[in-house]
Tab-separated table of C-alpha atoms in Angstrom:
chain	number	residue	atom	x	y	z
G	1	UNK	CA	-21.512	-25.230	-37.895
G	2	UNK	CA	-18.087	-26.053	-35.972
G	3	UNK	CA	-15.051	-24.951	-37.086
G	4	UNK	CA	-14.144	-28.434	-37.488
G	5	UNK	CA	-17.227	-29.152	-39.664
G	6	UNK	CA	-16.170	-26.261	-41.964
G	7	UNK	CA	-12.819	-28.206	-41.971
G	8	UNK	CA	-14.895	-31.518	-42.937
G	9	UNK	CA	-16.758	-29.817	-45.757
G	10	UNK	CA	-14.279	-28.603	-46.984
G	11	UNK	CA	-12.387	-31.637	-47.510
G	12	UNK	CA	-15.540	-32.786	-49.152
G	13	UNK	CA	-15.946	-30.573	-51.766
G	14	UNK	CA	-11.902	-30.743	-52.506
G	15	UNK	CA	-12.249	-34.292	-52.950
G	16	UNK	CA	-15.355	-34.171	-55.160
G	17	UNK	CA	-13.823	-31.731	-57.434
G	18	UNK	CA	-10.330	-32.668	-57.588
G	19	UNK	CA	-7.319	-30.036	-57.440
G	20	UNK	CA	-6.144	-27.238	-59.748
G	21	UNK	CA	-2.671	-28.190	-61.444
G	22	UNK	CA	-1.031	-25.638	-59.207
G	23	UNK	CA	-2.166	-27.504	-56.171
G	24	UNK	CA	-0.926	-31.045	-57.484
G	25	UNK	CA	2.261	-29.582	-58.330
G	26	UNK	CA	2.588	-28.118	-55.105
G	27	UNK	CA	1.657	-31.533	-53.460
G	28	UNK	CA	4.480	-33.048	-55.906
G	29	UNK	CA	7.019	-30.509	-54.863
G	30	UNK	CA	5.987	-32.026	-51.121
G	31	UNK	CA	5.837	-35.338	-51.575
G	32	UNK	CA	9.333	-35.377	-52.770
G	33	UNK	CA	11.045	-33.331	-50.484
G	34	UNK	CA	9.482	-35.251	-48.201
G	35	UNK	CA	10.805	-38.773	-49.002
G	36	UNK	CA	13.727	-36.642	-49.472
G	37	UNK	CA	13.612	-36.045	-45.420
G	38	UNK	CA	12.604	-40.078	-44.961
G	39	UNK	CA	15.237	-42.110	-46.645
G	40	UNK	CA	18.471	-40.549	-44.728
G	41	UNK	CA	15.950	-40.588	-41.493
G	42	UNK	CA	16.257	-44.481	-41.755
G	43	UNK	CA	19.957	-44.546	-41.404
G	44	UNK	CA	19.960	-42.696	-37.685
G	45	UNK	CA	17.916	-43.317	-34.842
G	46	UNK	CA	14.942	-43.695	-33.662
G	47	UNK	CA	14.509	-45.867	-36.479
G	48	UNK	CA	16.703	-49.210	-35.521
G	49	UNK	CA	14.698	-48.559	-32.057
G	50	UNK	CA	11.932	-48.552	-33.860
G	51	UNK	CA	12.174	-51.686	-36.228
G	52	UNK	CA	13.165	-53.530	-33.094
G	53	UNK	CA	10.121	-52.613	-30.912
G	54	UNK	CA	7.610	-53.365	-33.419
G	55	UNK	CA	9.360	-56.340	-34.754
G	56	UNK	CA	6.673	-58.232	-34.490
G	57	UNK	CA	4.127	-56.185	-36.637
G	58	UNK	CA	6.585	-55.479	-39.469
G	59	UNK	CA	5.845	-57.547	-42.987
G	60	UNK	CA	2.156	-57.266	-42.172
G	61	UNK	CA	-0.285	-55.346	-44.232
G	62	UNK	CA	0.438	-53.199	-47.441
G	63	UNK	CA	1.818	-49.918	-46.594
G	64	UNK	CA	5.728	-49.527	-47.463
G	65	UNK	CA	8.513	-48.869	-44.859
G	66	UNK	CA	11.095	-47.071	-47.878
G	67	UNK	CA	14.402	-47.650	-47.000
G	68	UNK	CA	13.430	-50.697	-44.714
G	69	UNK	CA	12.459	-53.247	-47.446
G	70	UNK	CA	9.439	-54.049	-45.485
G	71	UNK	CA	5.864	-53.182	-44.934
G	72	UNK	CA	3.004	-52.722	-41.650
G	73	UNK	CA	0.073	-51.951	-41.061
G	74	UNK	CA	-1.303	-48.090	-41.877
G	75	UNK	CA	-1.041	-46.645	-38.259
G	76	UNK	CA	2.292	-48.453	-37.643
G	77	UNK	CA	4.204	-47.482	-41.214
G	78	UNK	CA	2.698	-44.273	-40.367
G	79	UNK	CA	4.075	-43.930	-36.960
G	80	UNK	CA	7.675	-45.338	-38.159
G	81	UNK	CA	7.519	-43.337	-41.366
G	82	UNK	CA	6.465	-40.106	-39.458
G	83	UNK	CA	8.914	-40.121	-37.087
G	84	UNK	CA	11.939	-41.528	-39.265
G	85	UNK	CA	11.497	-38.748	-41.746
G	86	UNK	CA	11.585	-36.103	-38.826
G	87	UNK	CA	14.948	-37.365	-37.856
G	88	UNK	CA	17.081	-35.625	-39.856
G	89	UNK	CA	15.757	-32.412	-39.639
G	90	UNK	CA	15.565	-31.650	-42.915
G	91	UNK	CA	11.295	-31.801	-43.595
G	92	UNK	CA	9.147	-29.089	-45.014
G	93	UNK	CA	7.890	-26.109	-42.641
G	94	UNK	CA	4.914	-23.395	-42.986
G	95	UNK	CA	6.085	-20.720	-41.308
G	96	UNK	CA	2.974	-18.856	-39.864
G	97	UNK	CA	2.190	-22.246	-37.718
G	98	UNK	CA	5.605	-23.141	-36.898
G	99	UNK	CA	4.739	-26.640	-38.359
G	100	UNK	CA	6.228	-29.247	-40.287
G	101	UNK	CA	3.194	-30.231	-42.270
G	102	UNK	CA	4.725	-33.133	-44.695
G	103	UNK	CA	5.718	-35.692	-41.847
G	104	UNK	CA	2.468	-36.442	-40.067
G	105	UNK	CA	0.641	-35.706	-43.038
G	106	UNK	CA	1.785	-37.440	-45.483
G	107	UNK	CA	3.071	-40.432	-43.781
G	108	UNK	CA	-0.254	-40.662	-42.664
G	109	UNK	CA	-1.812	-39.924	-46.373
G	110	UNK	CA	1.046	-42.630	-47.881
G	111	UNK	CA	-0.222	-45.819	-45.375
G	112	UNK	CA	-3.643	-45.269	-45.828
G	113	UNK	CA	-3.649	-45.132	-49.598
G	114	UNK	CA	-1.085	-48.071	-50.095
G	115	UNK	CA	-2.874	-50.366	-47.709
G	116	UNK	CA	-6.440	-49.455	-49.801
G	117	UNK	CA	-4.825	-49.625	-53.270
G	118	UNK	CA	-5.576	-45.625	-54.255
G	119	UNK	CA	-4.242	-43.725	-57.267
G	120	UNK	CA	-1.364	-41.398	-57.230
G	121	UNK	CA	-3.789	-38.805	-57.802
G	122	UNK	CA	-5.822	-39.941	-55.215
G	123	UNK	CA	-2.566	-39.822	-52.814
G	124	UNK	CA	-2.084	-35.957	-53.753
G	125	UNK	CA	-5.666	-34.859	-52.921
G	126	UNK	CA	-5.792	-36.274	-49.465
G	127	UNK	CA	-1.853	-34.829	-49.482
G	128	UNK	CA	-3.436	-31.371	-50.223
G	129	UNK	CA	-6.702	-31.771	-47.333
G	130	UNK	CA	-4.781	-32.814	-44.790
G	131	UNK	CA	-2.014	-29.430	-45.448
G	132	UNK	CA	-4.604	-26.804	-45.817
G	133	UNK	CA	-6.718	-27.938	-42.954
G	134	UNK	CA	-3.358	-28.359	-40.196
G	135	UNK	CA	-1.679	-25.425	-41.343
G	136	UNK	CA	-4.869	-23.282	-41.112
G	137	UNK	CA	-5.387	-24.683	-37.197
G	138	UNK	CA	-1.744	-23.987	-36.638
G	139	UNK	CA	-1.968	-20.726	-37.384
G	140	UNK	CA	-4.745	-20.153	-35.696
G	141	UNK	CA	-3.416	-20.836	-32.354
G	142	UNK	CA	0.513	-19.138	-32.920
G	143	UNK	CA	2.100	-17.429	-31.306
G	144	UNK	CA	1.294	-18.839	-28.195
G	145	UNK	CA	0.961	-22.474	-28.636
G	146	UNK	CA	4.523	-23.132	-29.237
G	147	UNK	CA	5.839	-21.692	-26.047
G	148	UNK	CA	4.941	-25.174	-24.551
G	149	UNK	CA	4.081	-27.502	-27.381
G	150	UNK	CA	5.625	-28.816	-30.354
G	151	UNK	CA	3.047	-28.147	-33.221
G	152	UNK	CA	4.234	-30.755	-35.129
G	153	UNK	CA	3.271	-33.077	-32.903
G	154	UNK	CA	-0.338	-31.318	-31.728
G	155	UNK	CA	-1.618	-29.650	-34.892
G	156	UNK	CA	-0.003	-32.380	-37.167
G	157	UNK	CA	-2.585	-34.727	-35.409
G	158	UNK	CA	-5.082	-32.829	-37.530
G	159	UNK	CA	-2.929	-32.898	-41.080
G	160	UNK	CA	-2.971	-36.724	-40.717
G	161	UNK	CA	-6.431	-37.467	-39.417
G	162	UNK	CA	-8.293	-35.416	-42.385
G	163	UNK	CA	-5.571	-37.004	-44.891
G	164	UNK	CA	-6.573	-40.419	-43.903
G	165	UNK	CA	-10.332	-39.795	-43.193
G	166	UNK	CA	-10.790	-38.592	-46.785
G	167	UNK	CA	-8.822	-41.550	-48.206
G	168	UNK	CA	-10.975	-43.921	-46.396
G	169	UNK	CA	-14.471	-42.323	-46.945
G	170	UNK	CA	-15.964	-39.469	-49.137
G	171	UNK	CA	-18.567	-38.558	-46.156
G	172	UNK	CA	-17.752	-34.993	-44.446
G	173	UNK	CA	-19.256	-36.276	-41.074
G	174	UNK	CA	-16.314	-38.957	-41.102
G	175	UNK	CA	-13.484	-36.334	-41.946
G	176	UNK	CA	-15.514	-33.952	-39.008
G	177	UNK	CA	-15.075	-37.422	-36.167
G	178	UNK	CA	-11.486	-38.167	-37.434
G	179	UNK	CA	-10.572	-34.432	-36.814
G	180	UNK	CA	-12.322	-34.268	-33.654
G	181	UNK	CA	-10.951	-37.746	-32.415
G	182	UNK	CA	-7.551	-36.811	-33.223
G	183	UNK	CA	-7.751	-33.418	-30.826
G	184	UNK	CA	-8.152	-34.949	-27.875
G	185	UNK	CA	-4.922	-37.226	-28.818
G	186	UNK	CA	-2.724	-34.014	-30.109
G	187	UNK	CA	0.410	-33.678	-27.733
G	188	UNK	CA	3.972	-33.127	-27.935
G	189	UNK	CA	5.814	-31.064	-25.187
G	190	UNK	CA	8.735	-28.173	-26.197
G	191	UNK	CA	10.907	-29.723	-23.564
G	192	UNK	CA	11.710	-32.208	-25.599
G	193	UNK	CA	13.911	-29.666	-27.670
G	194	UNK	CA	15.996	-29.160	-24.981
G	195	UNK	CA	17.269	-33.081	-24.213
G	196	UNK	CA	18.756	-35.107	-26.718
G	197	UNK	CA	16.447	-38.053	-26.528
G	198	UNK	CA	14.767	-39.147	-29.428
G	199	UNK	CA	10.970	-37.823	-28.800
G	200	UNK	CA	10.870	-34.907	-30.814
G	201	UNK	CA	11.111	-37.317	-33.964
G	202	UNK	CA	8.414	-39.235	-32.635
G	203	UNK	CA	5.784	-36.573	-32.270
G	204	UNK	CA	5.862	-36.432	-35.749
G	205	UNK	CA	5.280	-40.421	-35.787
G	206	UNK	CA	2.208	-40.017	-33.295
G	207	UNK	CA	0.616	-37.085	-34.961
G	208	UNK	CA	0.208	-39.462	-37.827
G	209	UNK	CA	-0.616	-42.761	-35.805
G	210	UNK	CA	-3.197	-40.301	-34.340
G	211	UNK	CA	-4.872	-39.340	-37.825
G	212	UNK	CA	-4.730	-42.786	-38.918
G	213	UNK	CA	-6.436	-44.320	-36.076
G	214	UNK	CA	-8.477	-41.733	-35.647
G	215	UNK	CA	-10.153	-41.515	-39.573
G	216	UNK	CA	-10.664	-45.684	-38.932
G	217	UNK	CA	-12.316	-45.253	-36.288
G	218	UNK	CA	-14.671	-42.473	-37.651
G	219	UNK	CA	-15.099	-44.598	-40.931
G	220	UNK	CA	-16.754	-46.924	-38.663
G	221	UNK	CA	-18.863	-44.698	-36.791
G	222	UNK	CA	-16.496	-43.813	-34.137
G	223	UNK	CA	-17.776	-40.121	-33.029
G	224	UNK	CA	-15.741	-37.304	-31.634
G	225	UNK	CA	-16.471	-33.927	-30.153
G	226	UNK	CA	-16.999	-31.846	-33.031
G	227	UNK	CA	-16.553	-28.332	-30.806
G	228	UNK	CA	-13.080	-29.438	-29.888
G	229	UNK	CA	-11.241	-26.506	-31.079
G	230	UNK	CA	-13.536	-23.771	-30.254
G	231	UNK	CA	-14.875	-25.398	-27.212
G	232	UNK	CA	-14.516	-23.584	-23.581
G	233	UNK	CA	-12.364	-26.472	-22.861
G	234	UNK	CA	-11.323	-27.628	-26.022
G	235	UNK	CA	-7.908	-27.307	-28.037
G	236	UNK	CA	-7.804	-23.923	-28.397
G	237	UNK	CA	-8.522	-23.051	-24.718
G	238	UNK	CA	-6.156	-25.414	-23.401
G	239	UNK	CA	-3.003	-25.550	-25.781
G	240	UNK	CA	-2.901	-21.391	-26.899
G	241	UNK	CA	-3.856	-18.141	-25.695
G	242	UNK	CA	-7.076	-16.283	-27.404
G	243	UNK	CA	-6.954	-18.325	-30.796
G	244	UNK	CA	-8.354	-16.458	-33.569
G	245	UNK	CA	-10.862	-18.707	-35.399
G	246	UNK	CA	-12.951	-15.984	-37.078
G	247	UNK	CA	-10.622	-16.201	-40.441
G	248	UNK	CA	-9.396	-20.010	-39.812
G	249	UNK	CA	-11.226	-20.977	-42.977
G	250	UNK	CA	-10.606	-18.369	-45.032
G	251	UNK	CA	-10.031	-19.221	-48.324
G	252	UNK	CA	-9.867	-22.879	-48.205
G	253	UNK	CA	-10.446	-24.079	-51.703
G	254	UNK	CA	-8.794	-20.763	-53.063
G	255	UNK	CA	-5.609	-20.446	-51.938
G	256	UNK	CA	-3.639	-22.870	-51.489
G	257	UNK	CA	-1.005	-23.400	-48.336
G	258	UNK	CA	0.957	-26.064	-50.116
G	259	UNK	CA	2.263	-24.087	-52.340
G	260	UNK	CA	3.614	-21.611	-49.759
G	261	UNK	CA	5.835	-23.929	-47.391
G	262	UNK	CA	9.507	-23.545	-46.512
G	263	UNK	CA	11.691	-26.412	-48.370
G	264	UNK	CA	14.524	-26.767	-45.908
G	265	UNK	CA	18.099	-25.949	-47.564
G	266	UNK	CA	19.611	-26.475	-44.419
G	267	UNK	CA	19.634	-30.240	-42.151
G	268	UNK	CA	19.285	-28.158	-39.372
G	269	UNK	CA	16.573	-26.541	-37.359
G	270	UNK	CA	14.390	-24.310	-38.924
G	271	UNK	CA	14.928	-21.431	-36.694
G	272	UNK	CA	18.476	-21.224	-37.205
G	273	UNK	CA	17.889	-20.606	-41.477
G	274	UNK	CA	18.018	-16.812	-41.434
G	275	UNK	CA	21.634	-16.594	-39.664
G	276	UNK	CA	22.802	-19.194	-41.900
G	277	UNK	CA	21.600	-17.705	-45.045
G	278	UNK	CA	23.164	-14.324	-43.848
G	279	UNK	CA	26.144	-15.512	-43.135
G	280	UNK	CA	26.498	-17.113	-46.399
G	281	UNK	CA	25.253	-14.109	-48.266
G	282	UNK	CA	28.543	-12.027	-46.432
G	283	UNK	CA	31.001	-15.206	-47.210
G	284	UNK	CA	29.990	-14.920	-50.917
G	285	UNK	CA	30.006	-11.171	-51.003
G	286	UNK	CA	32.870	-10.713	-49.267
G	287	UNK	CA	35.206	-13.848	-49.828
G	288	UNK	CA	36.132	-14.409	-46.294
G	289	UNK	CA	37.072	-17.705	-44.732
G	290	UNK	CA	36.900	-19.242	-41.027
G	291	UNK	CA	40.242	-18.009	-40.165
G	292	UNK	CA	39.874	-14.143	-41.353
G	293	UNK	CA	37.155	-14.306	-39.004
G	294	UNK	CA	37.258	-12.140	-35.522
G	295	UNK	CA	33.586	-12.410	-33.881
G	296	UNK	CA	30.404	-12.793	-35.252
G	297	UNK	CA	27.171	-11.355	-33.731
G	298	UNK	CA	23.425	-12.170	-34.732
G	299	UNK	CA	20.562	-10.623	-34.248
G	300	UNK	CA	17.828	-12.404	-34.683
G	301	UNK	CA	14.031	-13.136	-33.359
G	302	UNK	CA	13.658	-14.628	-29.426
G	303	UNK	CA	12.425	-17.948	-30.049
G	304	UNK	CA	15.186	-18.950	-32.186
G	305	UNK	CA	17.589	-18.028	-29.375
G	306	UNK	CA	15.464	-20.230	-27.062
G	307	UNK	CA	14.891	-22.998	-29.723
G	308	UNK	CA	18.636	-22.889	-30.797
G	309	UNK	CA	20.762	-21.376	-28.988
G	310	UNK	CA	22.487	-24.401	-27.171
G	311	UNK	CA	26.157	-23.279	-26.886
G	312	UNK	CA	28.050	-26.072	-26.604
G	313	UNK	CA	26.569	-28.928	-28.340
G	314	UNK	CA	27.959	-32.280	-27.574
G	315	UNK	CA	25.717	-34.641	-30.274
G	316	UNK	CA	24.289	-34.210	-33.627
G	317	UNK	CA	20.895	-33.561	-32.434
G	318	UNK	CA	22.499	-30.604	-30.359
G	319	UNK	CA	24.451	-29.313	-32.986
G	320	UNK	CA	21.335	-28.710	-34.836
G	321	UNK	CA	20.004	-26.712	-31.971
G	322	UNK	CA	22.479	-24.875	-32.272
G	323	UNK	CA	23.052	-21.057	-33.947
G	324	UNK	CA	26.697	-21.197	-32.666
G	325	UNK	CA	27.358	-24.386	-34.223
G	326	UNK	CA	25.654	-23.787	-37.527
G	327	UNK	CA	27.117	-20.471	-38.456
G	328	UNK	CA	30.663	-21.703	-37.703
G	329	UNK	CA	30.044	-24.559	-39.836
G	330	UNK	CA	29.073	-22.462	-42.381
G	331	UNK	CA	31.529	-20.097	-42.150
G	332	UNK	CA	34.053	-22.582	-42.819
G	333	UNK	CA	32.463	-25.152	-45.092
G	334	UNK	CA	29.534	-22.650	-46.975
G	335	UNK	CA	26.900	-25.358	-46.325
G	336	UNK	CA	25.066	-27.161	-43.267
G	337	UNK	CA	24.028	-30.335	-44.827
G	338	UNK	CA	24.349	-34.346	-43.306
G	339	UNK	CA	27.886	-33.914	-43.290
G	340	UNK	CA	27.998	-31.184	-40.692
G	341	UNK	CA	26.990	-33.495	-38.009
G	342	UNK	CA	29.539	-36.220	-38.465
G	343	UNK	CA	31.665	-37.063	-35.336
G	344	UNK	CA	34.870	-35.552	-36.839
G	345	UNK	CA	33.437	-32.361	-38.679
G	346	UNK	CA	31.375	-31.756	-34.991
G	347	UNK	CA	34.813	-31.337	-33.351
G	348	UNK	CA	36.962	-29.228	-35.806
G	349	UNK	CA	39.119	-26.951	-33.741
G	350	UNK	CA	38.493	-24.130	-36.006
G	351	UNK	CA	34.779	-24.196	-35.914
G	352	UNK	CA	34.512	-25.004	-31.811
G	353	UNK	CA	37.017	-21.887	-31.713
G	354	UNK	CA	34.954	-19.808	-33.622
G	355	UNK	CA	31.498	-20.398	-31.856
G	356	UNK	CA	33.509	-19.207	-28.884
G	357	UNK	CA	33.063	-15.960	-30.402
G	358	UNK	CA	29.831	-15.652	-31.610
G	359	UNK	CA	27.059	-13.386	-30.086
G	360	UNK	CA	23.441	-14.217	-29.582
G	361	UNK	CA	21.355	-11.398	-29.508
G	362	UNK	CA	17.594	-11.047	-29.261
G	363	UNK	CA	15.990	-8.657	-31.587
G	364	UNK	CA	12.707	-7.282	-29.981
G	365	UNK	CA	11.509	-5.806	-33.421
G	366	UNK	CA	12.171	-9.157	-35.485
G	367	UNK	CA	10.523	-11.361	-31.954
G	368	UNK	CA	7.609	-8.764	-33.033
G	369	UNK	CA	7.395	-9.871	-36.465
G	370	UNK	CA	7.235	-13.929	-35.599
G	371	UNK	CA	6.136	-15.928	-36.639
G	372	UNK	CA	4.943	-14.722	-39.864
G	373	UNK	CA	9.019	-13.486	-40.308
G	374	UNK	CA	11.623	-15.275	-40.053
G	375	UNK	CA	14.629	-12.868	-40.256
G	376	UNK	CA	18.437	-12.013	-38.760
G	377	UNK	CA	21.140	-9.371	-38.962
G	378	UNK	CA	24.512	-10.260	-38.975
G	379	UNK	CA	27.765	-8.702	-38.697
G	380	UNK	CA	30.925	-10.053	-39.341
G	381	UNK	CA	34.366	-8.438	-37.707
G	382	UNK	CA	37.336	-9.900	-39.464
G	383	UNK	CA	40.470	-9.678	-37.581
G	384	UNK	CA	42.193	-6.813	-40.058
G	385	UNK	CA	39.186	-4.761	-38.738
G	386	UNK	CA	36.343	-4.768	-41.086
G	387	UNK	CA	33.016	-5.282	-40.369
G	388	UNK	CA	30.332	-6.458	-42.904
G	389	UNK	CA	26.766	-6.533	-42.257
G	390	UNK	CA	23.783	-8.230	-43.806
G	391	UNK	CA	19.973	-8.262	-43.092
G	392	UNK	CA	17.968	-11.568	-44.161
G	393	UNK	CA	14.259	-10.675	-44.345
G	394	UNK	CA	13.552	-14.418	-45.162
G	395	UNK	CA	15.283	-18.205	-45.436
G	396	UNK	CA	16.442	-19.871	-48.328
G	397	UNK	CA	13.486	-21.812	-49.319
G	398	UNK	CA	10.497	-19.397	-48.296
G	399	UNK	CA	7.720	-18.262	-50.431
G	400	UNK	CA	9.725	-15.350	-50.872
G	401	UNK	CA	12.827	-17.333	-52.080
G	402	UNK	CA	11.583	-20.591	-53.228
G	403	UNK	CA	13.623	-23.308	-54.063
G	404	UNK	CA	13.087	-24.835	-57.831
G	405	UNK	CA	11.652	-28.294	-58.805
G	406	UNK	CA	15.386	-29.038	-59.983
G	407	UNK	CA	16.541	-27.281	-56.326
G	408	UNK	CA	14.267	-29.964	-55.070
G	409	UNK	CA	15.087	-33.078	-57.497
G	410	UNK	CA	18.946	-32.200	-56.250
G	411	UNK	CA	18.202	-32.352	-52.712
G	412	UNK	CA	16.206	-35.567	-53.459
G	413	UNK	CA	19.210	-37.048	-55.189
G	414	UNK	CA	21.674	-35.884	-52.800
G	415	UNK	CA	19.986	-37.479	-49.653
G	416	UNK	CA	18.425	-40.741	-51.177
G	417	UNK	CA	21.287	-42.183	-53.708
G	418	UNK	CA	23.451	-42.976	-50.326
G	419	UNK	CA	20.689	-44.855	-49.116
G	420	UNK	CA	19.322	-46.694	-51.949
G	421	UNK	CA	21.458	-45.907	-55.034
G	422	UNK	CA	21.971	-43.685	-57.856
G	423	UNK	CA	19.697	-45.851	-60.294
G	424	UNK	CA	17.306	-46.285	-57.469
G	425	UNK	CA	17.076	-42.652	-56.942
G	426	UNK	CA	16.511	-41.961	-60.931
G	427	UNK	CA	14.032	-44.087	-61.047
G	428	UNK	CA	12.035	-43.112	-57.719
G	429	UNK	CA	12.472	-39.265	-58.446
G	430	UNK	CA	10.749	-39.596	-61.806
G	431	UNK	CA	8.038	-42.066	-60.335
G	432	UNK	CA	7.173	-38.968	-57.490
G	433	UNK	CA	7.323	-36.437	-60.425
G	434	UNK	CA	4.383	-38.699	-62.278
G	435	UNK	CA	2.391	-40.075	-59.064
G	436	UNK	CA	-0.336	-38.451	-60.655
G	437	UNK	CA	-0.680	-40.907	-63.433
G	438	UNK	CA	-0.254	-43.888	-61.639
G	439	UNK	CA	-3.539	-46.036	-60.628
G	440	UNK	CA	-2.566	-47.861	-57.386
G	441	UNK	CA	0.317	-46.058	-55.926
G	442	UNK	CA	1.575	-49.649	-54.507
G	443	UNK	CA	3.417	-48.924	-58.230
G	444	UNK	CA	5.803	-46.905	-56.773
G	445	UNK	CA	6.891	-50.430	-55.205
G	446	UNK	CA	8.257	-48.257	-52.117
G	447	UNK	CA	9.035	-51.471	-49.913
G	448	UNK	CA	11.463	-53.007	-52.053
G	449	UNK	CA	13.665	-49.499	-51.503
């Protein structure tokens, strides 16, 4: 048996037998932070790019477009959805594949079961399959494969495809072709950090055009290479360096990854969390402000520093690429939410002055420990002299810190009642709560948002 027809029976059995309460509260906690992510997304760009390029397919079909009061057909809304709701940085990650599962995967998972008329509980399942299977891959394949590629964008090919294949057919052999279709489509370049175009957003809408296109095609007997990932010239060959498949299924059933992703407390990048969090940890401890503040130095693992360490940001997209820009922000205003990357707080004289005086510095024991730690020291001089000093073994938001349902319900409320209303909000937030009990999930009436 392949590793991707472990994958696909898998997914079979999970379907068949439903999931444990902890694993449909964990797909819950997702699903909301994830529409969380969405709604601001579709007040920035790529999305106005994106409603005019594929004008003409928009009001078509059954799956929802929130925030756009319109619908499309499943791999469009999923393409749109996936890469609005990447936008804004602020979607779910699991750490050990340096992945953001919930924005291939679950647009993906949404399109497929709006367009087919599938219970919220139904929704949460394929929600569920298409996290444990893409996170597993991911990991598989780290460190290595993110020197050049953008997992989100490669291994989120896979969250989508077995999301949508199970929605569309029971049969393991279809799950095994949509994985092993969507492979040979999984792509997404790391260059694309460094630029402030708009692609990084959409390999997060591909991944999940891939899985949907991919699982229709299988449901209809369209075949793939089932070897793909193993294979001498297959994903893991190509895209990593000696991938470890030996454990990659290890238990899948049992243990649930869901339940052990990173809810971002930060709209920033991901890599950048640790500084922040340390920072913010000395400001509270210590009472400090921005202007008591003489240099700040962090030391923290390597990729962050090549991720985010853009020094002078000029956009918002740069700013949150940026360690410098963060930390100052958060010196001075103890958060690094939407707000820090308006035009006016991007070019406060106090922050620009103090990311003049921050250090970068790469910590070869903490690069050893990536990327199943995400961690930082930092030490703050304040002008009278003192220094303070913090080590952050982990973000705000880890399994090791999570954040709580009503952490999640206030992020929810904070990012989607400027987009669609406080009543709107209510009444959404309690409908993703209760998904489970709903029979077509076209209840949750997501186009007229």
């Amino acid at each position: 048996m392949t590793v991707i027809e472990s994958f696909a029976a898998y997914a079979a059995r999970q379907r068949a037998s439903g999931l444990p309460p902890e694993a449909t509260h964990a797909a819950k906690r997702a699903l909301v932070d994830w529409v969380s992510a969405l709604l601001p997304g579709t007040r920035v760009q790529p999305t106005q790019a994106l409603q005019h390029a594929h004008a003409e397919e928009l009001g078509l079909g059954h799956a929802s477009l929130p925030g756009l009061r319109t619908t499309a057909l499943p791999a469009t809304a999923a393409w749109i959805n996936g890469s609005i709701s990447h936008a804004v940085e602020f979607d779910d990650i699991f750490r050990d594949a340096v992945y953001h599962p919930g924005c291939p995967t679950i647009a993906a998972a949404l399109a497929v079961a709006e367009q087919r008329q599938l219970s919220g509980a139904r929704l949460l399942e394929a929600i569920t399959i298409g996290y444990e299977v893409s996170t597993r891959i991911g990991a598989a394949v780290q460190p290595a494969h993110y020197e050049f590629f953008h997992t989100t964008g490669t291994v989120g090919c896979f969250g989508a495809a077995a999301a949508a294949a199970v929605l569309l057919s029971p049969d393991a052999p279809v799950t095994a072709h949509a994985l092993a279709t969507s492979a040979t489509f999984a792509s997404g370049l790391q260059q694309a950090f460094r630029s402030d175009a708009m692609t990084k957003a959409l390999h997060a809408g591909h991944a999940a055009w891939v899985g949907v296109t991919s699982a229709q095609g299988a449901a209809h007997g369209m075949t793939g290479v089932l070897d793909i990932l193993e294979g001498s010239a297959g994903f893991g060959a190509a895209m990593a360096r000696n991938p470890d498949w030996s454990r990659v299924t290890d238990g899948l059933g049992e243990r649930f990854n869901i339940a052990s992703v990173t809810v971002k407390n930060h709209g920033c990048c991901g890599h950048t969390f640790a500084a922040i969090d340390g920072l913010l940890a000395l400001r509270a401890q210590h009472g400090f402000g921005i202007d008591a503040i003489r240099s700040i130095t962090v030391r923290t693992y390597r990729t962050a520093l090549q991720v985010a360490g853009i020094p002078e940001p000029k956009s918002a997209f740069e700013c949150k690429f940026s360690l410098p820009y963060v930390i100052a922000h958060a010196a001075k205003h103890g958060s690094v939410r939407l707000a820090a990357f308006e035009e006016d707080r991007m070019r406060e004289a106090d922050i620009r002055g103090l990311m003049r005086r921050i250090t970068l510095v790469a910590d070869e024991e903490l690069t050893a420990r990536f990327p199943g730690m995400r961690a930082a020291r930092v030490e703050v001089t304040l002008a009278r002299g003192e220094v303070f000093e913090h080590f952050q073994p982990f973000r705000v938001g880890d399994p090791e810190a999570p954040l709580s349902d009503d952490q999640i319900s206030g992020k929810f409320l904070e990012l989607a009642a400027p987009v669609i209303g406080d009543a709107a909000a209510d009444r959404l937030l309690e409908a993703l709560w209760t998904v489970d009990r709903l029979e077509d999930v076209r209840a949750l009436r997501l186009a007229t948002l």
